[in-house]
Amino acid sequence: MSNIDGLTSSSDLRHKLEDYGFDDPMKVAVASPGELSNTLGIGESQAERLIEAAREQTTPVGFKSGTEVESPPDLTEADVVDEVEGWNIRRHTPDRISWTSSSDYSVVIKAVPTRGGDQPRTYEVRGILPPAGEHNPQQSKKEERVLKAEMDTVEEAVGYAVGWMETHPVEFEQDLTEFTGVSERTAEYLLLEHETKNHQQLYELWKESTLEAVIGKQWHDELEEEMKRKFE
């Protein structure tokens, strides 16, 4: 046990601390005043001074007790918009806010603890979206991207999430599923990844061979006939 606030090697109190297992300043720092008072037979005010001195010695930048450590934020207290351009609120719980499209693409807000837990939590917006460079929408169900991280407040995170959804509306000018091989989920993939909203834009993707890489090979011949019949 090193010296704490005047406790020397000859101190009776120091020996009592060691006898009762308080052989390290950190053990004193995390004790309660009542515990030290009852164990050592000293007053609570003296126990408080001892604990404070131990905390200053063990943690120069400051010490937080269990009651002082920041509690996890309750995201249910945040004001949110239930529906944004084809995205609908799906979950609003203490630890998560999420919106989903009809095909289960999602935008999620989470609180993120900082490393070591000694700083306020930050917030991030994540999305389960078509992965970059991936042409098979069926493989994107569990692909999660960080859209923006390290925001200081949940209000900032909600504002960013809503703004992102507003600039990525799940709304079509024409029904893409009228074409062979284009399911509802594939249509949303094409919308979010390529901004494909109508038949003409779908045709342009087909001419670039991008569409063929998205839909199953079994549909290629029939889709080619449909495209030529409609546009050529």
PDB file of C-alpha atoms in Angstrom:
ATOM      1  CA  MET A   1       0.000   0.000   0.000  1.00  0.00           C
ATOM      2  CA  SER A   2       1.508   3.302  -1.033  1.00  0.00           C
ATOM      3  CA  ASN A   3       1.028   6.479   0.936  1.00  0.00           C
ATOM      4  CA  ILE A   4      -2.467   7.989   0.713  1.00  0.00           C
ATOM      5  CA  ASP A   5      -3.075  11.483   2.021  1.00  0.00           C
ATOM      6  CA  GLY A   6      -0.659  11.265   4.965  1.00  0.00           C
ATOM      7  CA  LEU A   7      -0.897   7.504   5.588  1.00  0.00           C
ATOM      8  CA  THR A   8       2.703   6.406   6.210  1.00  0.00           C
ATOM      9  CA  SER A   9       4.322   3.047   6.742  1.00  0.00           C
ATOM     10  CA  SER A  10       3.998   3.562  10.507  1.00  0.00           C
ATOM     11  CA  SER A  11       0.326   4.478  10.417  1.00  0.00           C
ATOM     12  CA  ASP A  12      -2.067   2.251  12.355  1.00  0.00           C
ATOM     13  CA  LEU A  13      -4.742   3.063   9.787  1.00  0.00           C
ATOM     14  CA  ARG A  14      -2.503   1.905   6.963  1.00  0.00           C
ATOM     15  CA  HIS A  15      -1.953  -1.429   8.728  1.00  0.00           C
ATOM     16  CA  LYS A  16      -5.696  -1.797   9.312  1.00  0.00           C
ATOM     17  CA  LEU A  17      -6.310  -1.233   5.608  1.00  0.00           C
ATOM     18  CA  GLU A  18      -3.843  -3.946   4.663  1.00  0.00           C
ATOM     19  CA  ASP A  19      -5.184  -6.337   7.315  1.00  0.00           C
ATOM     20  CA  TYR A  20      -8.695  -6.055   5.859  1.00  0.00           C
ATOM     21  CA  GLY A  21      -7.549  -6.530   2.263  1.00  0.00           C
ATOM     22  CA  PHE A  22      -7.284  -2.885   1.199  1.00  0.00           C
ATOM     23  CA  ASP A  23      -3.698  -3.384   0.092  1.00  0.00           C
ATOM     24  CA  ASP A  24      -3.944  -1.258  -3.042  1.00  0.00           C
ATOM     25  CA  PRO A  25      -5.130   2.362  -3.457  1.00  0.00           C
ATOM     26  CA  MET A  26      -7.609   1.278  -6.150  1.00  0.00           C
ATOM     27  CA  LYS A  27      -9.408  -0.965  -3.655  1.00  0.00           C
ATOM     28  CA  VAL A  28      -9.856   2.034  -1.407  1.00  0.00           C
ATOM     29  CA  ALA A  29     -10.933   4.206  -4.339  1.00  0.00           C
ATOM     30  CA  VAL A  30     -13.822   1.923  -5.272  1.00  0.00           C
ATOM     31  CA  ALA A  31     -15.015   1.292  -1.703  1.00  0.00           C
ATOM     32  CA  SER A  32     -18.026   3.043  -0.172  1.00  0.00           C
ATOM     33  CA  PRO A  33     -17.680   5.346   2.850  1.00  0.00           C
ATOM     34  CA  GLY A  34     -19.933   3.053   4.884  1.00  0.00           C
ATOM     35  CA  GLU A  35     -17.815   0.021   4.070  1.00  0.00           C
ATOM     36  CA  LEU A  36     -14.577   1.693   5.168  1.00  0.00           C
ATOM     37  CA  SER A  37     -16.204   3.237   8.223  1.00  0.00           C
ATOM     38  CA  ASN A  38     -17.577  -0.078   9.494  1.00  0.00           C
ATOM     39  CA  THR A  39     -14.458  -2.053   8.634  1.00  0.00           C
ATOM     40  CA  LEU A  40     -11.871   0.324  10.042  1.00  0.00           C
ATOM     41  CA  GLY A  41     -13.866   1.852  12.878  1.00  0.00           C
ATOM     42  CA  ILE A  42     -13.554   5.417  11.608  1.00  0.00           C
ATOM     43  CA  GLY A  43     -16.115   8.120  10.923  1.00  0.00           C
ATOM     44  CA  GLU A  44     -17.762   8.365   7.515  1.00  0.00           C
ATOM     45  CA  SER A  45     -16.356  11.841   6.912  1.00  0.00           C
ATOM     46  CA  GLN A  46     -12.827  10.493   7.419  1.00  0.00           C
ATOM     47  CA  ALA A  47     -13.662   7.521   5.162  1.00  0.00           C
ATOM     48  CA  GLU A  48     -14.878   9.911   2.451  1.00  0.00           C
ATOM     49  CA  ARG A  49     -11.645  11.920   2.617  1.00  0.00           C
ATOM     50  CA  LEU A  50      -9.635   8.714   2.367  1.00  0.00           C
ATOM     51  CA  ILE A  51     -11.601   7.503  -0.668  1.00  0.00           C
ATOM     52  CA  GLU A  52     -11.281  10.869  -2.387  1.00  0.00           C
ATOM     53  CA  ALA A  53      -7.515  10.897  -1.826  1.00  0.00           C
ATOM     54  CA  ALA A  54      -7.205   7.351  -3.192  1.00  0.00           C
ATOM     55  CA  ARG A  55      -9.211   8.291  -6.289  1.00  0.00           C
ATOM     56  CA  GLU A  56      -7.024  11.293  -6.981  1.00  0.00           C
ATOM     57  CA  GLN A  57      -3.935   9.115  -6.638  1.00  0.00           C
ATOM     58  CA  THR A  58      -5.132   6.215  -8.785  1.00  0.00           C
ATOM     59  CA  THR A  59      -6.835   8.245 -11.526  1.00  0.00           C
ATOM     60  CA  PRO A  60      -5.195  11.644 -12.050  1.00  0.00           C
ATOM     61  CA  VAL A  61      -7.748  12.694 -14.655  1.00  0.00           C
ATOM     62  CA  GLY A  62     -10.656  12.040 -12.329  1.00  0.00           C
ATOM     63  CA  PHE A  63     -12.664   9.118 -11.044  1.00  0.00           C
ATOM     64  CA  LYS A  64     -16.275   8.164 -11.629  1.00  0.00           C
ATOM     65  CA  SER A  65     -18.157   5.902  -9.261  1.00  0.00           C
ATOM     66  CA  GLY A  66     -20.791   3.499 -10.519  1.00  0.00           C
ATOM     67  CA  THR A  67     -23.495   6.062  -9.861  1.00  0.00           C
ATOM     68  CA  GLU A  68     -21.598   8.768 -11.738  1.00  0.00           C
ATOM     69  CA  VAL A  69     -20.970   6.785 -14.936  1.00  0.00           C
ATOM     70  CA  GLU A  70     -23.301   7.884 -17.688  1.00  0.00           C
ATOM     71  CA  SER A  71     -26.358   5.662 -18.087  1.00  0.00           C
ATOM     72  CA  PRO A  72     -27.165   4.296 -21.546  1.00  0.00           C
ATOM     73  CA  PRO A  73     -29.395   6.763 -23.418  1.00  0.00           C
ATOM     74  CA  ASP A  74     -33.074   5.964 -23.849  1.00  0.00           C
ATOM     75  CA  LEU A  75     -33.820   6.420 -27.546  1.00  0.00           C
ATOM     76  CA  THR A  76     -37.572   6.199 -26.946  1.00  0.00           C
ATOM     77  CA  GLU A  77     -37.346   9.812 -25.761  1.00  0.00           C
ATOM     78  CA  ALA A  78     -36.215  10.999 -29.213  1.00  0.00           C
ATOM     79  CA  ASP A  79     -38.716  12.650 -31.538  1.00  0.00           C
ATOM     80  CA  VAL A  80     -38.923  10.691 -34.787  1.00  0.00           C
ATOM     81  CA  VAL A  81     -40.862  10.733 -38.021  1.00  0.00           C
ATOM     82  CA  ASP A  82     -42.948   7.593 -38.545  1.00  0.00           C
ATOM     83  CA  GLU A  83     -42.799   7.586 -42.346  1.00  0.00           C
ATOM     84  CA  VAL A  84     -40.314   9.082 -44.783  1.00  0.00           C
ATOM     85  CA  GLU A  85     -40.695   8.625 -48.542  1.00  0.00           C
ATOM     86  CA  GLY A  86     -41.422   4.884 -48.477  1.00  0.00           C
ATOM     87  CA  TRP A  87     -39.470   4.166 -45.281  1.00  0.00           C
ATOM     88  CA  ASN A  88     -41.648   3.244 -42.287  1.00  0.00           C
ATOM     89  CA  ILE A  89     -40.743   3.203 -38.604  1.00  0.00           C
ATOM     90  CA  ARG A  90     -40.333  -0.386 -37.497  1.00  0.00           C
ATOM     91  CA  ARG A  91     -38.637  -0.241 -34.133  1.00  0.00           C
ATOM     92  CA  HIS A  92     -38.383   2.530 -31.562  1.00  0.00           C
ATOM     93  CA  THR A  93     -36.871   1.039 -28.422  1.00  0.00           C
ATOM     94  CA  PRO A  94     -34.452   2.306 -25.756  1.00  0.00           C
ATOM     95  CA  ASP A  95     -31.441   1.054 -27.754  1.00  0.00           C
ATOM     96  CA  ARG A  96     -32.484   1.375 -31.395  1.00  0.00           C
ATOM     97  CA  ILE A  97     -34.525   3.360 -33.887  1.00  0.00           C
ATOM     98  CA  SER A  98     -35.094   1.797 -37.287  1.00  0.00           C
ATOM     99  CA  TRP A  99     -37.044   2.404 -40.461  1.00  0.00           C
ATOM    100  CA  THR A 100     -37.564  -0.247 -43.147  1.00  0.00           C
ATOM    101  CA  SER A 101     -38.701  -0.379 -46.739  1.00  0.00           C
ATOM    102  CA  SER A 102     -41.260  -2.903 -47.922  1.00  0.00           C
ATOM    103  CA  SER A 103     -38.422  -5.278 -48.859  1.00  0.00           C
ATOM    104  CA  ASP A 104     -36.664  -4.937 -45.504  1.00  0.00           C
ATOM    105  CA  TYR A 105     -33.859  -2.604 -46.445  1.00  0.00           C
ATOM    106  CA  SER A 106     -33.361  -0.563 -43.297  1.00  0.00           C
ATOM    107  CA  VAL A 107     -31.928   2.585 -41.769  1.00  0.00           C
ATOM    108  CA  VAL A 108     -30.923   2.228 -38.115  1.00  0.00           C
ATOM    109  CA  ILE A 109     -29.804   4.597 -35.354  1.00  0.00           C
ATOM    110  CA  LYS A 110     -27.703   3.180 -32.512  1.00  0.00           C
ATOM    111  CA  ALA A 111     -25.945   4.611 -29.488  1.00  0.00           C
ATOM    112  CA  VAL A 112     -22.277   3.626 -29.472  1.00  0.00           C
ATOM    113  CA  PRO A 113     -20.251   3.481 -26.222  1.00  0.00           C
ATOM    114  CA  THR A 114     -16.861   5.128 -26.459  1.00  0.00           C
ATOM    115  CA  ARG A 115     -13.729   3.127 -25.842  1.00  0.00           C
ATOM    116  CA  GLY A 116     -13.141   2.824 -22.118  1.00  0.00           C
ATOM    117  CA  GLY A 117     -16.579   4.277 -21.384  1.00  0.00           C
ATOM    118  CA  ASP A 118     -15.111   7.487 -19.984  1.00  0.00           C
ATOM    119  CA  GLN A 119     -16.563   9.785 -22.642  1.00  0.00           C
ATOM    120  CA  PRO A 120     -20.196  10.487 -23.643  1.00  0.00           C
ATOM    121  CA  ARG A 121     -21.681   8.012 -26.072  1.00  0.00           C
ATOM    122  CA  THR A 122     -21.887   8.866 -29.719  1.00  0.00           C
ATOM    123  CA  TYR A 123     -24.531   7.935 -32.252  1.00  0.00           C
ATOM    124  CA  GLU A 124     -24.308   6.357 -35.673  1.00  0.00           C
ATOM    125  CA  VAL A 125     -26.663   5.694 -38.553  1.00  0.00           C
ATOM    126  CA  ARG A 126     -26.327   2.326 -40.232  1.00  0.00           C
ATOM    127  CA  GLY A 127     -28.109   0.847 -43.198  1.00  0.00           C
ATOM    128  CA  ILE A 128     -28.748  -2.643 -44.512  1.00  0.00           C
ATOM    129  CA  LEU A 129     -28.384  -1.688 -48.149  1.00  0.00           C
ATOM    130  CA  PRO A 130     -27.161  -3.112 -51.436  1.00  0.00           C
ATOM    131  CA  PRO A 131     -23.438  -3.705 -50.898  1.00  0.00           C
ATOM    132  CA  ALA A 132     -21.032  -1.708 -53.043  1.00  0.00           C
ATOM    133  CA  GLY A 133     -20.121  -3.586 -56.207  1.00  0.00           C
ATOM    134  CA  GLU A 134     -22.583  -6.406 -55.467  1.00  0.00           C
ATOM    135  CA  HIS A 135     -25.151  -7.225 -58.134  1.00  0.00           C
ATOM    136  CA  ASN A 136     -27.150  -9.940 -56.398  1.00  0.00           C
ATOM    137  CA  PRO A 137     -29.797  -8.318 -54.194  1.00  0.00           C
ATOM    138  CA  GLN A 138     -30.439 -11.585 -52.375  1.00  0.00           C
ATOM    139  CA  GLN A 139     -26.955 -11.358 -50.888  1.00  0.00           C
ATOM    140  CA  SER A 140     -27.532  -7.895 -49.473  1.00  0.00           C
ATOM    141  CA  LYS A 141     -29.971  -8.796 -46.695  1.00  0.00           C
ATOM    142  CA  LYS A 142     -27.300  -8.793 -43.994  1.00  0.00           C
ATOM    143  CA  GLU A 143     -24.939  -6.284 -45.582  1.00  0.00           C
ATOM    144  CA  GLU A 144     -24.744  -3.375 -43.155  1.00  0.00           C
ATOM    145  CA  ARG A 145     -23.009  -0.095 -43.874  1.00  0.00           C
ATOM    146  CA  VAL A 146     -22.193   2.788 -41.583  1.00  0.00           C
ATOM    147  CA  LEU A 147     -23.793   5.791 -43.254  1.00  0.00           C
ATOM    148  CA  LYS A 148     -22.494   8.268 -40.672  1.00  0.00           C
ATOM    149  CA  ALA A 149     -20.758   7.783 -37.318  1.00  0.00           C
ATOM    150  CA  GLU A 150     -19.649   9.737 -34.255  1.00  0.00           C
ATOM    151  CA  MET A 151     -22.561  12.134 -33.960  1.00  0.00           C
ATOM    152  CA  ASP A 152     -22.835  13.823 -30.584  1.00  0.00           C
ATOM    153  CA  THR A 153     -26.606  13.790 -30.100  1.00  0.00           C
ATOM    154  CA  VAL A 154     -29.521  11.558 -31.013  1.00  0.00           C
ATOM    155  CA  GLU A 155     -31.206  14.616 -32.554  1.00  0.00           C
ATOM    156  CA  GLU A 156     -28.298  14.953 -34.976  1.00  0.00           C
ATOM    157  CA  ALA A 157     -28.535  11.239 -35.805  1.00  0.00           C
ATOM    158  CA  VAL A 158     -32.296  11.436 -36.403  1.00  0.00           C
ATOM    159  CA  GLY A 159     -31.808  14.498 -38.602  1.00  0.00           C
ATOM    160  CA  TYR A 160     -29.173  12.717 -40.667  1.00  0.00           C
ATOM    161  CA  ALA A 161     -31.244   9.521 -40.978  1.00  0.00           C
ATOM    162  CA  VAL A 162     -34.352  11.416 -42.077  1.00  0.00           C
ATOM    163  CA  GLY A 163     -32.318  13.498 -44.527  1.00  0.00           C
ATOM    164  CA  TRP A 164     -30.767  10.352 -45.999  1.00  0.00           C
ATOM    165  CA  MET A 165     -34.168   8.720 -46.449  1.00  0.00           C
ATOM    166  CA  GLU A 166     -35.545  11.875 -48.046  1.00  0.00           C
ATOM    167  CA  THR A 167     -32.743  11.786 -50.628  1.00  0.00           C
ATOM    168  CA  HIS A 168     -33.217   8.023 -51.119  1.00  0.00           C
ATOM    169  CA  PRO A 169     -37.009   7.700 -51.365  1.00  0.00           C
ATOM    170  CA  VAL A 170     -38.452   4.273 -52.032  1.00  0.00           C
ATOM    171  CA  GLU A 171     -40.808   5.555 -54.694  1.00  0.00           C
ATOM    172  CA  PHE A 172     -41.079   4.494 -58.323  1.00  0.00           C
ATOM    173  CA  GLU A 173     -42.416   6.330 -61.353  1.00  0.00           C
ATOM    174  CA  GLN A 174     -43.348   3.015 -62.955  1.00  0.00           C
ATOM    175  CA  ASP A 175     -43.643  -0.572 -61.752  1.00  0.00           C
ATOM    176  CA  LEU A 176     -40.354  -2.320 -62.517  1.00  0.00           C
ATOM    177  CA  THR A 177     -41.706  -5.704 -61.479  1.00  0.00           C
ATOM    178  CA  GLU A 178     -43.657  -5.841 -64.753  1.00  0.00           C
ATOM    179  CA  PHE A 179     -40.445  -7.138 -66.313  1.00  0.00           C
ATOM    180  CA  THR A 180     -39.343 -10.747 -66.056  1.00  0.00           C
ATOM    181  CA  GLY A 181     -36.866 -11.457 -63.286  1.00  0.00           C
ATOM    182  CA  VAL A 182     -37.416  -8.169 -61.470  1.00  0.00           C
ATOM    183  CA  SER A 183     -38.847  -8.923 -58.025  1.00  0.00           C
ATOM    184  CA  GLU A 184     -39.913  -6.251 -55.549  1.00  0.00           C
ATOM    185  CA  ARG A 185     -36.623  -6.608 -53.682  1.00  0.00           C
ATOM    186  CA  THR A 186     -34.635  -6.449 -56.921  1.00  0.00           C
ATOM    187  CA  ALA A 187     -36.546  -3.320 -57.894  1.00  0.00           C
ATOM    188  CA  GLU A 188     -35.638  -1.669 -54.583  1.00  0.00           C
ATOM    189  CA  TYR A 189     -32.023  -2.720 -55.078  1.00  0.00           C
ATOM    190  CA  LEU A 190     -31.996  -1.064 -58.509  1.00  0.00           C
ATOM    191  CA  LEU A 191     -33.605   2.046 -57.044  1.00  0.00           C
ATOM    192  CA  LEU A 192     -31.193   2.423 -54.122  1.00  0.00           C
ATOM    193  CA  GLU A 193     -28.062   1.396 -56.013  1.00  0.00           C
ATOM    194  CA  HIS A 194     -28.731   2.841 -59.476  1.00  0.00           C
ATOM    195  CA  GLU A 195     -31.619   5.310 -58.941  1.00  0.00           C
ATOM    196  CA  THR A 196     -33.746   3.321 -61.376  1.00  0.00           C
ATOM    197  CA  LYS A 197     -37.321   4.610 -61.115  1.00  0.00           C
ATOM    198  CA  ASN A 198     -38.953   3.887 -64.474  1.00  0.00           C
ATOM    199  CA  HIS A 199     -38.955   1.553 -67.469  1.00  0.00           C
ATOM    200  CA  GLN A 200     -36.683   3.707 -69.590  1.00  0.00           C
ATOM    201  CA  GLN A 201     -33.999   3.756 -66.893  1.00  0.00           C
ATOM    202  CA  LEU A 202     -34.364  -0.010 -66.554  1.00  0.00           C
ATOM    203  CA  TYR A 203     -33.820  -0.354 -70.276  1.00  0.00           C
ATOM    204  CA  GLU A 204     -30.660   1.737 -70.044  1.00  0.00           C
ATOM    205  CA  LEU A 205     -29.338  -0.627 -67.384  1.00  0.00           C
ATOM    206  CA  TRP A 206     -30.142  -3.546 -69.647  1.00  0.00           C
ATOM    207  CA  LYS A 207     -28.243  -1.982 -72.583  1.00  0.00           C
ATOM    208  CA  GLU A 208     -25.214  -1.533 -70.294  1.00  0.00           C
ATOM    209  CA  SER A 209     -25.466  -5.229 -69.292  1.00  0.00           C
ATOM    210  CA  THR A 210     -25.830  -4.106 -65.671  1.00  0.00           C
ATOM    211  CA  LEU A 211     -29.322  -5.550 -65.370  1.00  0.00           C
ATOM    212  CA  GLU A 212     -28.205  -8.969 -66.572  1.00  0.00           C
ATOM    213  CA  ALA A 213     -25.713  -9.103 -63.704  1.00  0.00           C
ATOM    214  CA  VAL A 214     -28.508  -8.419 -61.214  1.00  0.00           C
ATOM    215  CA  ILE A 215     -31.237 -10.880 -62.181  1.00  0.00           C
ATOM    216  CA  GLY A 216     -30.942 -14.639 -62.471  1.00  0.00           C
ATOM    217  CA  LYS A 217     -29.536 -16.142 -65.673  1.00  0.00           C
ATOM    218  CA  GLN A 218     -32.716 -18.127 -66.184  1.00  0.00           C
ATOM    219  CA  TRP A 219     -34.534 -14.876 -66.987  1.00  0.00           C
ATOM    220  CA  HIS A 220     -32.033 -13.392 -69.453  1.00  0.00           C
ATOM    221  CA  ASP A 221     -33.540 -14.631 -72.710  1.00  0.00           C
ATOM    222  CA  GLU A 222     -37.113 -13.721 -71.814  1.00  0.00           C
ATOM    223  CA  LEU A 223     -36.042 -10.311 -70.494  1.00  0.00           C
ATOM    224  CA  GLU A 224     -34.122  -9.605 -73.703  1.00  0.00           C
ATOM    225  CA  GLU A 225     -37.245 -10.313 -75.772  1.00  0.00           C
ATOM    226  CA  GLU A 226     -39.308  -7.997 -73.567  1.00  0.00           C
ATOM    227  CA  MET A 227     -36.777  -5.175 -73.826  1.00  0.00           C
ATOM    228  CA  LYS A 228     -36.494  -5.430 -77.609  1.00  0.00           C
ATOM    229  CA  ARG A 229     -40.241  -5.631 -78.039  1.00  0.00           C
ATOM    230  CA  LYS A 230     -40.889  -2.582 -75.848  1.00  0.00           C
ATOM    231  CA  PHE A 231     -37.998  -0.288 -76.746  1.00  0.00           C
ATOM    232  CA  GLU A 232     -36.574  -1.305 -80.130  1.00  0.00           C
TER     233      GLU A 232
END
